[in-house]
PDB file of C-alpha atoms in Angstrom:
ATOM      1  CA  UNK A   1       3.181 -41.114  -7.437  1.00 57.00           C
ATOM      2  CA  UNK A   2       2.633 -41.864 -11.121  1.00 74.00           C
ATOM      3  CA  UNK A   3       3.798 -39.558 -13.918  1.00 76.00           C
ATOM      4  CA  UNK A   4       0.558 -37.703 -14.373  1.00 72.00           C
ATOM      5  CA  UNK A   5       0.350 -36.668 -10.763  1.00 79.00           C
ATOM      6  CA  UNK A   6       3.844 -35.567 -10.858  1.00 83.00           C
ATOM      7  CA  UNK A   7       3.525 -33.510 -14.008  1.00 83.00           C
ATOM      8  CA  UNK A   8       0.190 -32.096 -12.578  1.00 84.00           C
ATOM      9  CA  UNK A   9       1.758 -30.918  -9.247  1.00 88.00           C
ATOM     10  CA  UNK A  10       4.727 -29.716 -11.069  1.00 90.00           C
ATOM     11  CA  UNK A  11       2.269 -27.758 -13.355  1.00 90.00           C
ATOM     12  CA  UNK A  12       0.584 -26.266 -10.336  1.00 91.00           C
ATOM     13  CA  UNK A  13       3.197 -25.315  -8.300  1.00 93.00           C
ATOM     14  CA  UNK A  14       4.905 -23.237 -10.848  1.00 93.00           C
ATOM     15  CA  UNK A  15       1.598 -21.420 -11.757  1.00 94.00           C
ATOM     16  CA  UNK A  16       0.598 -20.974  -8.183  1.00 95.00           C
ATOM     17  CA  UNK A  17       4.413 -19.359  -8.383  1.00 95.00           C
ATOM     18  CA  UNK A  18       3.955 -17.296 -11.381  1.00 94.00           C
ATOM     19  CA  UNK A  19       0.730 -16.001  -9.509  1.00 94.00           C
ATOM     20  CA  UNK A  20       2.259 -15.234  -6.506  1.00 94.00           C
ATOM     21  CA  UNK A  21       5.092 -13.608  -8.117  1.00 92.00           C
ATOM     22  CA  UNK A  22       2.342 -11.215  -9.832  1.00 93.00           C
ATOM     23  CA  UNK A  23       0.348 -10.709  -6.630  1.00 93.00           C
ATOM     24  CA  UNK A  24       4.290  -9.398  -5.013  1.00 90.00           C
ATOM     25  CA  UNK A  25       3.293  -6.260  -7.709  1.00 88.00           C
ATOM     26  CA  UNK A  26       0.018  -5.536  -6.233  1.00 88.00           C
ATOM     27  CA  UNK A  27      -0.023  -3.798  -2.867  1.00 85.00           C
ATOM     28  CA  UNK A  28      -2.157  -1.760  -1.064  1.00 89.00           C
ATOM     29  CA  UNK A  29      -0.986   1.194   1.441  1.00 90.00           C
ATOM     30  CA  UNK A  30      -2.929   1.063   4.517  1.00 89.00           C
ATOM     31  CA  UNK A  31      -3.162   4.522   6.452  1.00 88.00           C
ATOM     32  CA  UNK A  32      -2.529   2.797   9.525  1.00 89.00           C
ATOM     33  CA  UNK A  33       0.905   1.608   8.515  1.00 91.00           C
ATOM     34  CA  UNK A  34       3.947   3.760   7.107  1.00 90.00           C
ATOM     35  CA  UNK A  35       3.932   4.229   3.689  1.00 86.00           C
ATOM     36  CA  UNK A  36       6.759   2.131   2.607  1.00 82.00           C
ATOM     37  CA  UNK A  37       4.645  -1.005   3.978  1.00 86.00           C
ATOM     38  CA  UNK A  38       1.938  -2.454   1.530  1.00 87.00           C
ATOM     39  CA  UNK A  39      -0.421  -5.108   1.755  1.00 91.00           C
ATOM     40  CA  UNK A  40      -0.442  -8.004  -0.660  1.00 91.00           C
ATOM     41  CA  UNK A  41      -2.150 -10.762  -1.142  1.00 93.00           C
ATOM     42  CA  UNK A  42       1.545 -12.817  -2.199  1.00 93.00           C
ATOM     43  CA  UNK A  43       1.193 -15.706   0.421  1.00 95.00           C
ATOM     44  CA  UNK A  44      -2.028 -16.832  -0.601  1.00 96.00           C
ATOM     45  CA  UNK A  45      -1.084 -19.154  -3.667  1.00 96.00           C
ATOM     46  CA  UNK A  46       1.463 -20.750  -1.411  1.00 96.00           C
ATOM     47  CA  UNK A  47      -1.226 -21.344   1.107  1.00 96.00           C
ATOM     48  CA  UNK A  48      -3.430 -23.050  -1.512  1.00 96.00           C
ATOM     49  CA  UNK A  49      -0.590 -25.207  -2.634  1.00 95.00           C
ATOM     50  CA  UNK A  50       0.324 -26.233   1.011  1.00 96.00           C
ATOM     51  CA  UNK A  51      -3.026 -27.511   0.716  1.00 95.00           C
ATOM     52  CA  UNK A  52      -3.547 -28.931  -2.211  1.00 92.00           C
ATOM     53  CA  UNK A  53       0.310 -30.476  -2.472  1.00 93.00           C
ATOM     54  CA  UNK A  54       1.503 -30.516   0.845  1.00 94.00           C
ATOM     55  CA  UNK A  55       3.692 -27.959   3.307  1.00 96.00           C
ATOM     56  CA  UNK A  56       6.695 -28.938   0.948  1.00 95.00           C
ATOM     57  CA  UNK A  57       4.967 -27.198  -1.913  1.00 95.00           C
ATOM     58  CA  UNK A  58       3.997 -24.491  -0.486  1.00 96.00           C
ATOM     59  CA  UNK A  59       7.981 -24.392   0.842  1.00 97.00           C
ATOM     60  CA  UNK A  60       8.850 -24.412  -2.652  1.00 96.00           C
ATOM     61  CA  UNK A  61       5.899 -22.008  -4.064  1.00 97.00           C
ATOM     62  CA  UNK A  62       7.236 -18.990  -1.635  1.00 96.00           C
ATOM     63  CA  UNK A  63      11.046 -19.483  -2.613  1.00 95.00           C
ATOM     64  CA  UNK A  64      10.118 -19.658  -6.707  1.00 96.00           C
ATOM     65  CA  UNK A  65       7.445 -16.100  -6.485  1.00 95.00           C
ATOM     66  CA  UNK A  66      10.360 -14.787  -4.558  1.00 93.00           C
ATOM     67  CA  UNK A  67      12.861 -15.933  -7.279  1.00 93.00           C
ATOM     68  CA  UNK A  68      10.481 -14.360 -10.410  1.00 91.00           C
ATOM     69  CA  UNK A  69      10.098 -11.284  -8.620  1.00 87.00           C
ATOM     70  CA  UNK A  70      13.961 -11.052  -8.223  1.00 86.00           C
ATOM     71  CA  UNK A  71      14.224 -12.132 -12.033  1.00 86.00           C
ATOM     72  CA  UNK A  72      11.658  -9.422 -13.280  1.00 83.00           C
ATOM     73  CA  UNK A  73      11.535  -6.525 -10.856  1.00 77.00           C
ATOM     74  CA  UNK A  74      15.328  -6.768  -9.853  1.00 68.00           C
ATOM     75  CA  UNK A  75      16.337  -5.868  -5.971  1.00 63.00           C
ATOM     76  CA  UNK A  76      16.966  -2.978  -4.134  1.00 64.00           C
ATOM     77  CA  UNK A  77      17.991  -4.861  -0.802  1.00 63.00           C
ATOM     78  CA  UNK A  78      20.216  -7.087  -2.950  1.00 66.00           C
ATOM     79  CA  UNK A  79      17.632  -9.724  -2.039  1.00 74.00           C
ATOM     80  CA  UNK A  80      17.295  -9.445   1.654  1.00 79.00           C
ATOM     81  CA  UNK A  81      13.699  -8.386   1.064  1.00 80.00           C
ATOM     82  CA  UNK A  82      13.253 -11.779  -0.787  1.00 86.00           C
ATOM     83  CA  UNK A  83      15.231 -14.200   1.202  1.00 87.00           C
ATOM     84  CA  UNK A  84      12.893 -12.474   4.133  1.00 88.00           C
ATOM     85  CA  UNK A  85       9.682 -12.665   2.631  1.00 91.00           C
ATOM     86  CA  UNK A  86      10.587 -16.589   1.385  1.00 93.00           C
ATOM     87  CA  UNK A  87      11.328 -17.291   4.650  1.00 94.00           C
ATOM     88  CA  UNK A  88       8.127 -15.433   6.385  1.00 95.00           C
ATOM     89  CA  UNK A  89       6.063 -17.208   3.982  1.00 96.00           C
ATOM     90  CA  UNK A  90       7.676 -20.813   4.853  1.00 96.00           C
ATOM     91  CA  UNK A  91       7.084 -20.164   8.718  1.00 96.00           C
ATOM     92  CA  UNK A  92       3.345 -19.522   7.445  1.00 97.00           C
ATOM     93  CA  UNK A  93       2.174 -21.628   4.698  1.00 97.00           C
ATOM     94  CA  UNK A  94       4.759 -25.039   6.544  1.00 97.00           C
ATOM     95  CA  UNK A  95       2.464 -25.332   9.416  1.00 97.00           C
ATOM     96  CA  UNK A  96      -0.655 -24.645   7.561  1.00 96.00           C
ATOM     97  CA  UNK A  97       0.121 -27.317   5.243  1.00 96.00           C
ATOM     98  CA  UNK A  98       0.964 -29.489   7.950  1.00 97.00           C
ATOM     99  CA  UNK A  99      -1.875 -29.815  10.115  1.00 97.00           C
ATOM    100  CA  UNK A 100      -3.777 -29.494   7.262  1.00 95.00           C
ATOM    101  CA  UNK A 101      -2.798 -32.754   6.340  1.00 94.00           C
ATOM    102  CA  UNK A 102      -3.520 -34.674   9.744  1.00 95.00           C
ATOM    103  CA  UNK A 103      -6.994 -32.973  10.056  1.00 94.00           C
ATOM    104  CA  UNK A 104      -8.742 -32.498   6.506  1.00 90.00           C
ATOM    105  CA  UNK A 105     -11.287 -30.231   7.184  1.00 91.00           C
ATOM    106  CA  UNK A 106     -11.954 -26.431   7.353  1.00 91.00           C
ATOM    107  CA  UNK A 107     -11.486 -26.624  11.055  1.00 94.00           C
ATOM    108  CA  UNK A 108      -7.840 -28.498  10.321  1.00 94.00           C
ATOM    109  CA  UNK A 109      -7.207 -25.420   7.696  1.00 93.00           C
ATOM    110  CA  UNK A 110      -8.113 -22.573   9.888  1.00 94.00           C
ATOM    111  CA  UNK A 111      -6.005 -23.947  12.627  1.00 96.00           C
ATOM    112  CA  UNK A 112      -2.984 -24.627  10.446  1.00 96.00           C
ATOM    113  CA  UNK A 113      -3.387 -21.385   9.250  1.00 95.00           C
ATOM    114  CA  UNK A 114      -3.727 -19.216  12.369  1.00 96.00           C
ATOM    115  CA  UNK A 115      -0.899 -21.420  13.896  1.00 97.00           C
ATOM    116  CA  UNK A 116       1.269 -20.490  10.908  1.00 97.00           C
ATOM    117  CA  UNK A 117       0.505 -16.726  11.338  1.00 97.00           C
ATOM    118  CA  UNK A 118       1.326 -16.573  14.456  1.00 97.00           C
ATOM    119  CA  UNK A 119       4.939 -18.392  13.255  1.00 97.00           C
ATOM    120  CA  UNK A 120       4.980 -15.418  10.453  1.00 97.00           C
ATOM    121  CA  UNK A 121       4.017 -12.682  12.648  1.00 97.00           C
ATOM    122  CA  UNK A 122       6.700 -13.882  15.493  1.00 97.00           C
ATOM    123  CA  UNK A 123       9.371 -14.502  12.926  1.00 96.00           C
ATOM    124  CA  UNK A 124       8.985 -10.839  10.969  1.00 95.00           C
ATOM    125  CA  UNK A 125       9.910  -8.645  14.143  1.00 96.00           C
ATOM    126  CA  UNK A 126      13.453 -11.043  14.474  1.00 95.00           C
ATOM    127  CA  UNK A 127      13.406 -11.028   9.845  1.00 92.00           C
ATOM    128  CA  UNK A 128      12.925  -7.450  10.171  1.00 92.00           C
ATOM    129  CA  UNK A 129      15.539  -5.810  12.639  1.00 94.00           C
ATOM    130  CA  UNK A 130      18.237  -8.432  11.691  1.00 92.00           C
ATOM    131  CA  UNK A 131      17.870  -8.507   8.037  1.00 87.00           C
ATOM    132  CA  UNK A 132      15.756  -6.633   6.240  1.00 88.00           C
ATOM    133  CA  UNK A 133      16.260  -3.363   8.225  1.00 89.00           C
ATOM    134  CA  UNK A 134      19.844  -3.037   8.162  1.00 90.00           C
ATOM    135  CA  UNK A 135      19.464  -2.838   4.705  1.00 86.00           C
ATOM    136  CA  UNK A 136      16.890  -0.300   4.153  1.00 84.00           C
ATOM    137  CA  UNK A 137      19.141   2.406   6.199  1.00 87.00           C
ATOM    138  CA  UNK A 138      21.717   1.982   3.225  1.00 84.00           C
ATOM    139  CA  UNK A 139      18.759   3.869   1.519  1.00 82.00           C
ATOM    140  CA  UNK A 140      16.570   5.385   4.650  1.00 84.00           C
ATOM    141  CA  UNK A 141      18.427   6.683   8.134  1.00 91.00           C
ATOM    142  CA  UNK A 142      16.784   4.904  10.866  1.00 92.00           C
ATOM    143  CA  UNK A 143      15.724   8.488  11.811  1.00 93.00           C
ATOM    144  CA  UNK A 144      13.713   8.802   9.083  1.00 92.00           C
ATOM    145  CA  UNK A 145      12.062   4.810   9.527  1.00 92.00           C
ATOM    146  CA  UNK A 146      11.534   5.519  13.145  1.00 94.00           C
ATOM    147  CA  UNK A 147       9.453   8.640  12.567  1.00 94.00           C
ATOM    148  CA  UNK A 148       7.018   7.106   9.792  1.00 93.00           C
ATOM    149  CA  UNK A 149       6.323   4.886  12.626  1.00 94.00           C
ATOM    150  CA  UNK A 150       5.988   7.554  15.166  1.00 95.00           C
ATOM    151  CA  UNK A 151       4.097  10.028  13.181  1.00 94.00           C
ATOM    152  CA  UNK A 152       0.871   6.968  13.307  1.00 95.00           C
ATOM    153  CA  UNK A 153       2.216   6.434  17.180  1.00 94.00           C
ATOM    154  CA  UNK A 154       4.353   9.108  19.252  1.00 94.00           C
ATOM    155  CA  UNK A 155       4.894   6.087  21.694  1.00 93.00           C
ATOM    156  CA  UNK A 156       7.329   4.119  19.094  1.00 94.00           C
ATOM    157  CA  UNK A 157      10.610   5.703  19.996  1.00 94.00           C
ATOM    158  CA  UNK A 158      12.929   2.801  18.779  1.00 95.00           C
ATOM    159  CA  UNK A 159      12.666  -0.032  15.984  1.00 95.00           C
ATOM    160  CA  UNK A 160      11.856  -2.940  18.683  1.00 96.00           C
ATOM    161  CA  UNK A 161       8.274  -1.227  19.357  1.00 96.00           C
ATOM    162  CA  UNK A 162       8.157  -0.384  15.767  1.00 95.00           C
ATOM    163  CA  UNK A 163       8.106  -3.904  14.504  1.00 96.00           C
ATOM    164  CA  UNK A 164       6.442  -5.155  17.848  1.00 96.00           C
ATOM    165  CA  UNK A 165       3.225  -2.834  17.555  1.00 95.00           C
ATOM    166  CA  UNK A 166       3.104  -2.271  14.105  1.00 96.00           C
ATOM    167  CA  UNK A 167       4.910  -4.886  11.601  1.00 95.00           C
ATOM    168  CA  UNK A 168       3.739  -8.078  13.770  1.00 96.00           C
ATOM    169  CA  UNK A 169      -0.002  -7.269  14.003  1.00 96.00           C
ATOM    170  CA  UNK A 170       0.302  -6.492  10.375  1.00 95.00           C
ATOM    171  CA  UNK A 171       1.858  -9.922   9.306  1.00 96.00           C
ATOM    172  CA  UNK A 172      -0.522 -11.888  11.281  1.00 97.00           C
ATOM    173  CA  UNK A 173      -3.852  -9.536   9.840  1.00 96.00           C
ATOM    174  CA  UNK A 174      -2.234 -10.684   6.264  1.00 95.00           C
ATOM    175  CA  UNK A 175      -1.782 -14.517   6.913  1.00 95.00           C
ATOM    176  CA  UNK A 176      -5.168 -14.660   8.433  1.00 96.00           C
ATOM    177  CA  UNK A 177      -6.791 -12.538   4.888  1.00 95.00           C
ATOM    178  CA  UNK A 178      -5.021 -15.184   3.340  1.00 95.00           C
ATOM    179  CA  UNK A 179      -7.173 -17.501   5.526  1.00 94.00           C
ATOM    180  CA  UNK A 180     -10.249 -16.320   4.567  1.00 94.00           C
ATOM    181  CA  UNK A 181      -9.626 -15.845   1.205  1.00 94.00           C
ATOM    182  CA  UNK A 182      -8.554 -19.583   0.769  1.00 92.00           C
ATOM    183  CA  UNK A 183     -11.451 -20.570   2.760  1.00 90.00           C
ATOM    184  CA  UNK A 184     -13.683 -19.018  -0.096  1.00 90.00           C
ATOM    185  CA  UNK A 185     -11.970 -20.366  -3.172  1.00 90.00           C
ATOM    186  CA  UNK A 186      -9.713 -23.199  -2.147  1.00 83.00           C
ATOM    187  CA  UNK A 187     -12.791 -25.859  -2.637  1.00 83.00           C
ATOM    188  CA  UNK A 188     -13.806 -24.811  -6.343  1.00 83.00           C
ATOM    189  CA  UNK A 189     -10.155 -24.866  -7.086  1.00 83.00           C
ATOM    190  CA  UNK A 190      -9.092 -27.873  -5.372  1.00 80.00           C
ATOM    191  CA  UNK A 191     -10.506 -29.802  -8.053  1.00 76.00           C
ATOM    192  CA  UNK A 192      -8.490 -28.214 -10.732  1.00 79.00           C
ATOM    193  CA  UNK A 193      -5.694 -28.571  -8.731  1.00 79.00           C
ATOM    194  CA  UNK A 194      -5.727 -32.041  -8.328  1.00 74.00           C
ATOM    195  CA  UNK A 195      -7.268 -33.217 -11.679  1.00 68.00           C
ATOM    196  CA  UNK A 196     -10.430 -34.068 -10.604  1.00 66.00           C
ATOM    197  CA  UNK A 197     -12.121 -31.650 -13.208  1.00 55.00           C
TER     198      UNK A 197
END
């Protein structure tokens, strides 16, 4: 790889960083979901790099927007939220970028992609009750987390069918908007990307 490529990826995965680091700000409640879960739209630069660079980008694109947000916003799970989200987003945007590169075609993308959502949405119920959880109740009781969930569905009685029926559907509906988004922009930009324009 000669200079100019190196300098151009280097250039475009720190600002697909720096714009997934903003997109962490942005997130939407859904009424489906307690309130203290948002959608946002985070993952999708390190998608687009995964494609554009390869899975090792995008590796490195989820671990920097994680490492901005922890610089500018500071962390109220002394990172655990971060560390889980980096990893999340690896188990997503790794496979994507992989198959992506052994079949280069929309086809090759959408199946990298739903492949790594699945990962994502598999990994967050294990992230979630091991790591991230156990540090929320420093700031929610589990009482309280249990009944957001319960209050959508009487049937969740315990944090295992919380994450289960609510927190894995979730992750896998936001890796595959990622999808679709990508899908819509990731041509036009791919140019840019690479240097072709």
């Amino acid at each position: 790889m000669n200079s100019v490529n190196k300098t151009r990826k280097l250039v475009g995965t720190a600002m697909l960083s720096a714009v997934g680091a903003i997109l962490m700000y942005i997130g939407i409640k859904l009424p489906f979901m307690p309130s203290f879960i948002t959608l946002d739209m985070a993952d999708l630069p390190a998608l687009i790099g995964s494609f554009a660079y390869g899975p090792a980008r995008g590796a490195v694109i989820c671990v920097l927007k994680n490492l901005l947000h922890l610089l500018t916003q500071g962390s109220q799970t002394g990172g655990v939220g971060e560390i889980s989200n980096a990893l999340l987003g690896i188990f997503f945007v790794v496979p994507a970028g992989l198959i992506y590169s052994k079949i280069k075609s929309k086809k090759g993308a959408f199946i990298g992609a739903l492949v790594g959502a699945v990962a994502m949405a598999v990994m967050s119920i294990f992230s979630n009750y091991y790591f991230v959880y156990p540090v929320y109740t420093n700031f929610m009781p589990m009482e309280a987390i249990i009944a957001a969930y319960s209050a959508i569905n009487p049937k969740v009685t315990n944090l295992w069918q919380a994450l289960i029926m609510f927190n894995m559907p979730f992750t896998f509906m936001k890796g595959m908007i990622s999808l679709a988004i990508s899908m819509l922009i990731y041509k036009p930009l791919s140019p840019i990307l690479k240097g072709k324009r």
